[in-house]
Amino acid sequence: MSRFTRKLTPVYPLHVTGRCNNRENFPIQMTLAWEIFSDYLFAIHQRYEIEICSFVLMSNHFHLICLDPKLNLSKAMALFMKETSCEIGRLSKRKNRLWGAPYHSSIISSPLYYLHAYKYNYRNPVAAGICDKVEAYPWSTLQVLLGE
């Protein structure tokens, strides 16, 4: 059975998610995981001109809203998923794969959908019971937007 063809658009934002294998937590501390993910978000922004709108790192998955004006998402996410997996594997001395499946992406084709996805990303830690306010969660780009 062949893989599906991923739809890309230079106009609409994309909601991208990735989850750890077997829904396990990342095998390193979140502070270190955040540094690794931040570095590779910057790398895909620089190399593939992916515009990061929102990013939230949870204990076993991530949510990303981005714009892909050059239609490079496939290459960018291949780099992002491979390098984060290698780096986390190296630091944790883990031999098995980190990601449970390829990333998932959805085209955000309306302003209302964008607002819902944006809110969903930042409210994910609150909904999971990790914190009481979105501003209190340290592993999201909201901290940068708030000047933290």
Coordinates of N, CA and C in Angstrom, one line a residue:
M1 N 0.9 -1.2 0.0 CA 0.0 0.0 0.0 C 0.9 1.2 0.0
S2 N 0.6 2.2 -0.9 CA 1.5 3.3 -1.0 C 1.1 4.4 0.1
R3 N 2.1 5.3 0.3 CA 1.8 6.4 1.3 C 0.9 7.4 0.6
F4 N 0.2 8.1 1.3 CA -0.7 9.2 0.8 C 0.2 10.4 0.3
T5 N -0.4 11.1 -0.6 CA 0.3 12.3 -1.0 C -0.1 13.5 -0.1
R6 N 0.9 14.1 0.5 CA 0.6 15.2 1.5 C 0.3 16.4 0.7
K7 N -0.8 17.1 1.1 CA -1.2 18.3 0.4 C -0.4 19.5 1.1
L8 N 0.1 20.3 0.2 CA 0.9 21.5 0.7 C 0.3 22.7 0.0
T9 N 0.5 23.8 0.7 CA 0.0 25.1 0.2 C 0.9 26.2 0.6
P10 N 1.2 27.2 -0.3 CA 2.1 28.3 0.1 C 1.3 29.4 0.8
V11 N -0.1 29.3 0.8 CA -0.9 30.4 1.3 C -1.4 30.1 2.7
Y12 N -1.9 28.9 2.9 CA -2.6 28.7 4.2 C -1.6 28.1 5.2
P13 N -1.8 28.4 6.5 CA -1.0 27.8 7.5 C -1.3 26.3 7.6
L14 N -0.3 25.6 8.3 CA -0.5 24.1 8.5 C -0.4 23.8 10.0
H15 N -1.2 22.9 10.4 CA -1.1 22.4 11.8 C -0.4 21.0 11.7
V16 N 0.8 21.0 12.3 CA 1.7 19.8 12.3 C 1.8 19.2 13.7
T17 N 1.7 17.9 13.7 CA 1.9 17.2 15.0 C 2.8 16.0 14.8
G18 N 3.5 15.6 15.9 CA 4.3 14.4 15.9 C 4.2 13.8 17.3
R19 N 4.2 12.5 17.4 CA 4.0 11.8 18.7 C 5.1 10.8 18.9
C20 N 5.6 10.6 20.1 CA 6.6 9.6 20.5 C 6.0 8.2 20.2
N21 N 6.9 7.3 20.0 CA 6.6 5.9 19.8 C 5.8 5.4 21.1
N22 N 4.7 4.7 20.9 CA 3.9 4.1 22.0 C 3.5 5.1 23.0
R23 N 3.4 6.4 22.6 CA 3.0 7.5 23.5 C 3.8 7.6 24.7
E24 N 5.1 7.1 24.6 CA 6.0 7.2 25.7 C 6.5 8.7 25.8
N25 N 6.9 9.1 27.0 CA 7.5 10.4 27.2 C 8.8 10.5 26.6
F26 N 9.3 11.7 26.3 CA 10.6 11.9 25.8 C 11.6 11.4 26.9
P27 N 12.6 10.7 26.5 CA 13.5 10.0 27.5 C 14.6 11.0 28.1
I28 N 14.4 12.3 28.0 CA 15.3 13.3 28.5 C 14.4 14.3 29.3
Q29 N 15.1 15.1 30.0 CA 14.4 16.2 30.8 C 13.8 17.2 29.8
M30 N 12.6 17.8 30.1 CA 12.0 18.7 29.2 C 12.8 19.9 28.9
T31 N 13.6 20.4 29.9 CA 14.4 21.5 29.6 C 15.4 21.3 28.5
L32 N 16.0 20.1 28.5 CA 16.9 19.7 27.4 C 16.2 19.5 26.1
A33 N 15.0 18.8 26.2 CA 14.2 18.6 25.0 C 13.8 19.9 24.4
W34 N 13.4 20.9 25.2 CA 13.0 22.2 24.6 C 14.2 22.8 23.9
E35 N 15.4 22.7 24.4 CA 16.6 23.3 23.8 C 16.8 22.7 22.4
I36 N 16.7 21.3 22.4 CA 16.9 20.6 21.1 C 15.8 21.0 20.1
F37 N 14.5 21.0 20.5 CA 13.5 21.3 19.6 C 13.6 22.8 19.1
S38 N 13.9 23.7 20.0 CA 14.1 25.1 19.7 C 15.2 25.3 18.6
D39 N 16.3 24.6 18.8 CA 17.4 24.6 17.8 C 17.0 24.2 16.4
Y40 N 16.2 23.1 16.4 CA 15.8 22.6 15.1 C 14.6 23.3 14.5
L41 N 13.8 24.0 15.3 CA 12.8 24.9 14.8 C 13.5 26.0 14.1
F42 N 14.6 26.6 14.7 CA 15.4 27.6 14.1 C 16.0 27.1 12.8
A43 N 16.5 25.9 12.8 CA 17.2 25.3 11.6 C 16.2 25.2 10.5
I44 N 15.0 24.7 10.7 CA 14.0 24.6 9.6 C 13.5 26.0 9.1
H45 N 13.5 26.9 10.0 CA 13.1 28.3 9.6 C 14.2 28.9 8.7
Q46 N 15.5 28.7 9.1 CA 16.6 29.3 8.3 C 16.8 28.5 7.0
R47 N 16.8 27.2 7.0 CA 17.1 26.4 5.8 C 16.0 26.4 4.8
Y48 N 14.7 26.2 5.4 CA 13.6 26.0 4.5 C 12.6 27.1 4.5
E49 N 12.8 28.2 5.2 CA 12.0 29.3 5.2 C 10.6 29.0 5.8
I50 N 10.5 28.0 6.7 CA 9.3 27.7 7.4 C 9.0 28.8 8.4
E51 N 7.9 29.4 8.4 CA 7.5 30.5 9.3 C 6.8 29.9 10.5
I52 N 7.4 29.9 11.7 CA 6.8 29.3 12.9 C 5.7 30.3 13.5
C53 N 4.5 29.9 13.6 CA 3.4 30.7 14.2 C 3.2 30.3 15.6
S54 N 3.3 29.0 15.9 CA 3.0 28.5 17.3 C 3.7 27.2 17.4
F55 N 4.3 26.9 18.5 CA 4.9 25.6 18.8 C 4.7 25.3 20.3
V56 N 4.2 24.1 20.6 CA 4.1 23.7 22.0 C 4.7 22.3 22.1
L57 N 5.6 22.1 23.0 CA 6.2 20.8 23.3 C 5.6 20.2 24.5
M58 N 4.9 19.0 24.3 CA 4.4 18.3 25.5 C 5.3 17.2 25.8
S59 N 5.0 16.4 26.9 CA 6.0 15.4 27.3 C 6.2 14.3 26.3
N60 N 5.2 14.1 25.4 CA 5.4 13.0 24.4 C 5.0 13.3 23.0
H61 N 4.7 14.6 22.7 CA 4.4 15.0 21.4 C 4.5 16.6 21.2
F62 N 4.4 17.0 20.0 CA 4.4 18.5 19.8 C 3.3 18.9 18.9
H63 N 3.0 20.2 18.9 CA 2.1 20.8 18.0 C 2.8 22.0 17.4
L64 N 2.7 22.2 16.1 CA 3.3 23.3 15.4 C 2.3 23.8 14.4
I65 N 2.2 25.1 14.4 CA 1.4 25.8 13.4 C 2.5 26.7 12.6
C66 N 2.5 26.5 11.3 CA 3.6 27.2 10.5 C 3.0 27.5 9.1
L67 N 3.8 28.4 8.5 CA 3.5 28.7 7.1 C 4.7 28.2 6.3
D68 N 4.4 27.7 5.1 CA 5.3 27.1 4.2 C 5.3 27.7 2.8
P69 N 5.8 28.9 2.7 CA 5.6 29.6 1.4 C 6.4 29.0 0.3
K70 N 7.5 28.3 0.5 CA 8.3 27.6 -0.5 C 8.0 26.2 -0.7
L71 N 6.9 25.7 0.0 CA 6.5 24.3 -0.2 C 7.6 23.3 0.2
N72 N 8.3 23.6 1.3 CA 9.4 22.8 1.8 C 9.1 22.0 3.0
L73 N 7.8 21.9 3.4 CA 7.5 21.2 4.6 C 8.0 19.8 4.7
S74 N 7.9 19.0 3.7 CA 8.3 17.6 3.7 C 9.8 17.5 4.0
K75 N 10.6 18.3 3.4 CA 12.1 18.3 3.6 C 12.4 18.8 5.0
A76 N 11.7 19.9 5.4 CA 11.9 20.5 6.7 C 11.5 19.5 7.8
M77 N 10.4 18.9 7.7 CA 10.0 17.9 8.8 C 10.8 16.7 8.8
A78 N 11.3 16.2 7.6 CA 12.3 15.1 7.6 C 13.5 15.4 8.4
L79 N 14.1 16.6 8.2 CA 15.2 17.1 9.0 C 14.9 17.2 10.4
F80 N 13.8 17.8 10.7 CA 13.3 18.1 12.1 C 13.1 16.8 12.9
M81 N 12.4 15.8 12.3 CA 12.1 14.6 13.0 C 13.3 13.7 13.1
K82 N 14.2 13.7 12.1 CA 15.4 12.9 12.1 C 16.4 13.4 13.1
E83 N 16.6 14.7 13.0 CA 17.7 15.3 13.9 C 17.2 15.3 15.4
T84 N 16.0 15.6 15.6 CA 15.5 15.6 17.0 C 15.6 14.2 17.6
S85 N 15.2 13.2 16.8 CA 15.3 11.8 17.2 C 16.8 11.4 17.5
C86 N 17.7 11.7 16.6 CA 19.1 11.4 16.7 C 19.7 12.0 18.0
E87 N 19.4 13.3 18.2 CA 19.9 14.0 19.3 C 19.4 13.5 20.6
I88 N 18.1 13.3 20.7 CA 17.5 12.8 21.9 C 18.0 11.4 22.2
G89 N 18.1 10.6 21.1 CA 18.6 9.2 21.3 C 20.0 9.2 21.8
R90 N 20.9 10.1 21.2 CA 22.3 10.1 21.7 C 22.4 10.5 23.1
L91 N 21.6 11.5 23.5 CA 21.7 12.0 24.9 C 21.1 11.0 25.9
S92 N 20.1 10.2 25.5 CA 19.5 9.3 26.4 C 20.0 7.9 26.3
K93 N 21.0 7.7 25.3 CA 21.5 6.4 25.0 C 20.5 5.4 24.6
R94 N 19.5 5.9 23.9 CA 18.4 5.1 23.5 C 18.6 4.6 22.0
K95 N 18.4 3.4 21.8 CA 18.7 2.8 20.5 C 17.4 2.8 19.6
N96 N 16.3 2.6 20.2 CA 15.0 2.5 19.4 C 14.6 3.8 18.9
R97 N 13.6 3.8 18.0 CA 13.2 5.0 17.4 C 12.4 5.8 18.4
L98 N 12.4 7.1 18.1 CA 11.7 8.1 19.0 C 10.3 8.3 18.6
W99 N 10.1 8.5 17.3 CA 8.8 8.9 16.8 C 8.0 7.6 16.4
G100 N 6.7 7.6 16.8 CA 5.8 6.5 16.5 C 5.4 6.4 15.1
A101 N 5.3 7.5 14.4 CA 4.8 7.5 13.0 C 5.4 8.8 12.4
P102 N 5.2 8.9 11.1 CA 5.5 10.2 10.4 C 4.7 11.3 11.0
Y103 N 5.1 12.5 10.8 CA 4.3 13.6 11.3 C 2.9 13.7 10.6
H104 N 2.0 14.3 11.2 CA 0.7 14.5 10.7 C 0.5 16.0 10.4
S105 N -0.1 16.4 9.3 CA -0.3 17.8 9.0 C -1.7 18.0 8.4
S106 N -2.3 19.2 8.8 CA -3.6 19.6 8.3 C -3.5 21.0 7.8
I107 N -4.1 21.3 6.6 CA -4.2 22.6 6.1 C -5.2 23.4 6.9
I108 N -4.9 24.6 7.4 CA -5.8 25.5 8.1 C -6.3 26.4 7.1
S109 N -7.5 26.1 6.6 CA -8.0 26.9 5.4 C -9.0 28.0 5.7
S110 N -9.2 28.3 7.0 CA -10.1 29.4 7.3 C -9.6 30.1 8.5
P111 N -9.9 31.4 8.6 CA -9.5 32.2 9.8 C -10.0 31.6 11.1
L112 N -11.3 31.1 11.1 CA -11.8 30.5 12.3 C -11.1 29.2 12.7
Y113 N -10.8 28.4 11.7 CA -10.0 27.2 12.0 C -8.6 27.6 12.6
Y114 N -8.0 28.6 12.0 CA -6.7 29.1 12.5 C -6.8 29.5 14.0
L115 N -7.8 30.2 14.3 CA -8.0 30.7 15.7 C -8.2 29.5 16.7
H116 N -9.0 28.5 16.2 CA -9.2 27.3 17.0 C -7.9 26.5 17.2
A117 N -7.2 26.3 16.1 CA -5.9 25.6 16.2 C -4.9 26.3 17.1
Y118 N -4.8 27.6 16.9 CA -3.9 28.4 17.7 C -4.2 28.3 19.2
K119 N -5.5 28.4 19.5 CA -5.9 28.3 20.9 C -5.7 26.9 21.4
Y120 N -6.0 25.9 20.6 CA -5.8 24.5 21.0 C -4.4 24.2 21.3
N121 N -3.4 24.7 20.5 CA -2.0 24.5 20.7 C -1.6 25.0 22.1
Y122 N -1.9 26.2 22.4 CA -1.5 26.8 23.7 C -2.3 26.3 24.9
R123 N -3.5 25.9 24.7 CA -4.3 25.4 25.8 C -4.1 23.9 26.1
N124 N -3.3 23.2 25.2 CA -3.0 21.8 25.4 C -2.5 21.4 26.8
P125 N -1.5 22.1 27.3 CA -1.0 21.8 28.7 C -2.1 22.1 29.8
V126 N -2.9 23.0 29.6 CA -4.0 23.3 30.5 C -5.0 22.2 30.5
A127 N -5.4 21.8 29.3 CA -6.4 20.7 29.1 C -5.8 19.4 29.7
A128 N -4.5 19.2 29.6 CA -3.9 18.0 30.1 C -3.7 18.0 31.7
G129 N -4.0 19.2 32.3 CA -3.9 19.3 33.7 C -2.5 19.6 34.2
I130 N -1.6 20.0 33.3 CA -0.2 20.3 33.7 C 0.0 21.6 34.3
C131 N -0.9 22.6 33.9 CA -0.8 23.9 34.5 C -2.2 24.5 34.5
D132 N -2.3 25.7 35.2 CA -3.7 26.3 35.3 C -3.9 27.4 34.2
K133 N -2.8 28.0 33.7 CA -2.8 29.0 32.7 C -1.8 28.8 31.6
V134 N -2.2 29.2 30.4 CA -1.3 28.9 29.3 C 0.0 29.7 29.5
E135 N 0.0 30.8 30.1 CA 1.2 31.6 30.4 C 2.2 30.9 31.3
A136 N 1.7 30.0 32.1 CA 2.5 29.3 33.1 C 3.3 28.1 32.4
Y137 N 3.0 27.7 31.2 CA 3.6 26.5 30.6 C 4.9 27.0 30.0
P138 N 6.1 26.5 30.4 CA 7.4 27.0 29.9 C 7.8 26.5 28.5
W139 N 7.2 25.4 28.0 CA 7.7 24.8 26.8 C 6.8 25.1 25.5
S140 N 6.6 26.4 25.4 CA 5.9 26.9 24.2 C 6.4 28.2 23.7
T141 N 6.1 28.5 22.5 CA 6.5 29.8 21.9 C 5.8 30.9 22.5
L142 N 4.7 30.7 23.2 CA 4.0 31.8 23.9 C 4.9 32.5 24.8
Q143 N 5.9 31.8 25.4 CA 6.9 32.5 26.3 C 7.7 33.5 25.6
V144 N 8.0 33.2 24.3 CA 8.8 34.2 23.5 C 7.9 35.4 23.2
L145 N 6.6 35.1 22.8 CA 5.7 36.2 22.5 C 5.4 37.1 23.7
L146 N 5.5 36.5 24.9 CA 5.3 37.3 26.1 C 6.6 38.0 26.6
G147 N 7.7 37.7 25.9 CA 8.9 38.4 26.3 C 9.7 37.6 27.4
E148 N 9.3 36.4 27.7 CA 10.0 35.6 28.7 C 11.3 35.0 28.2

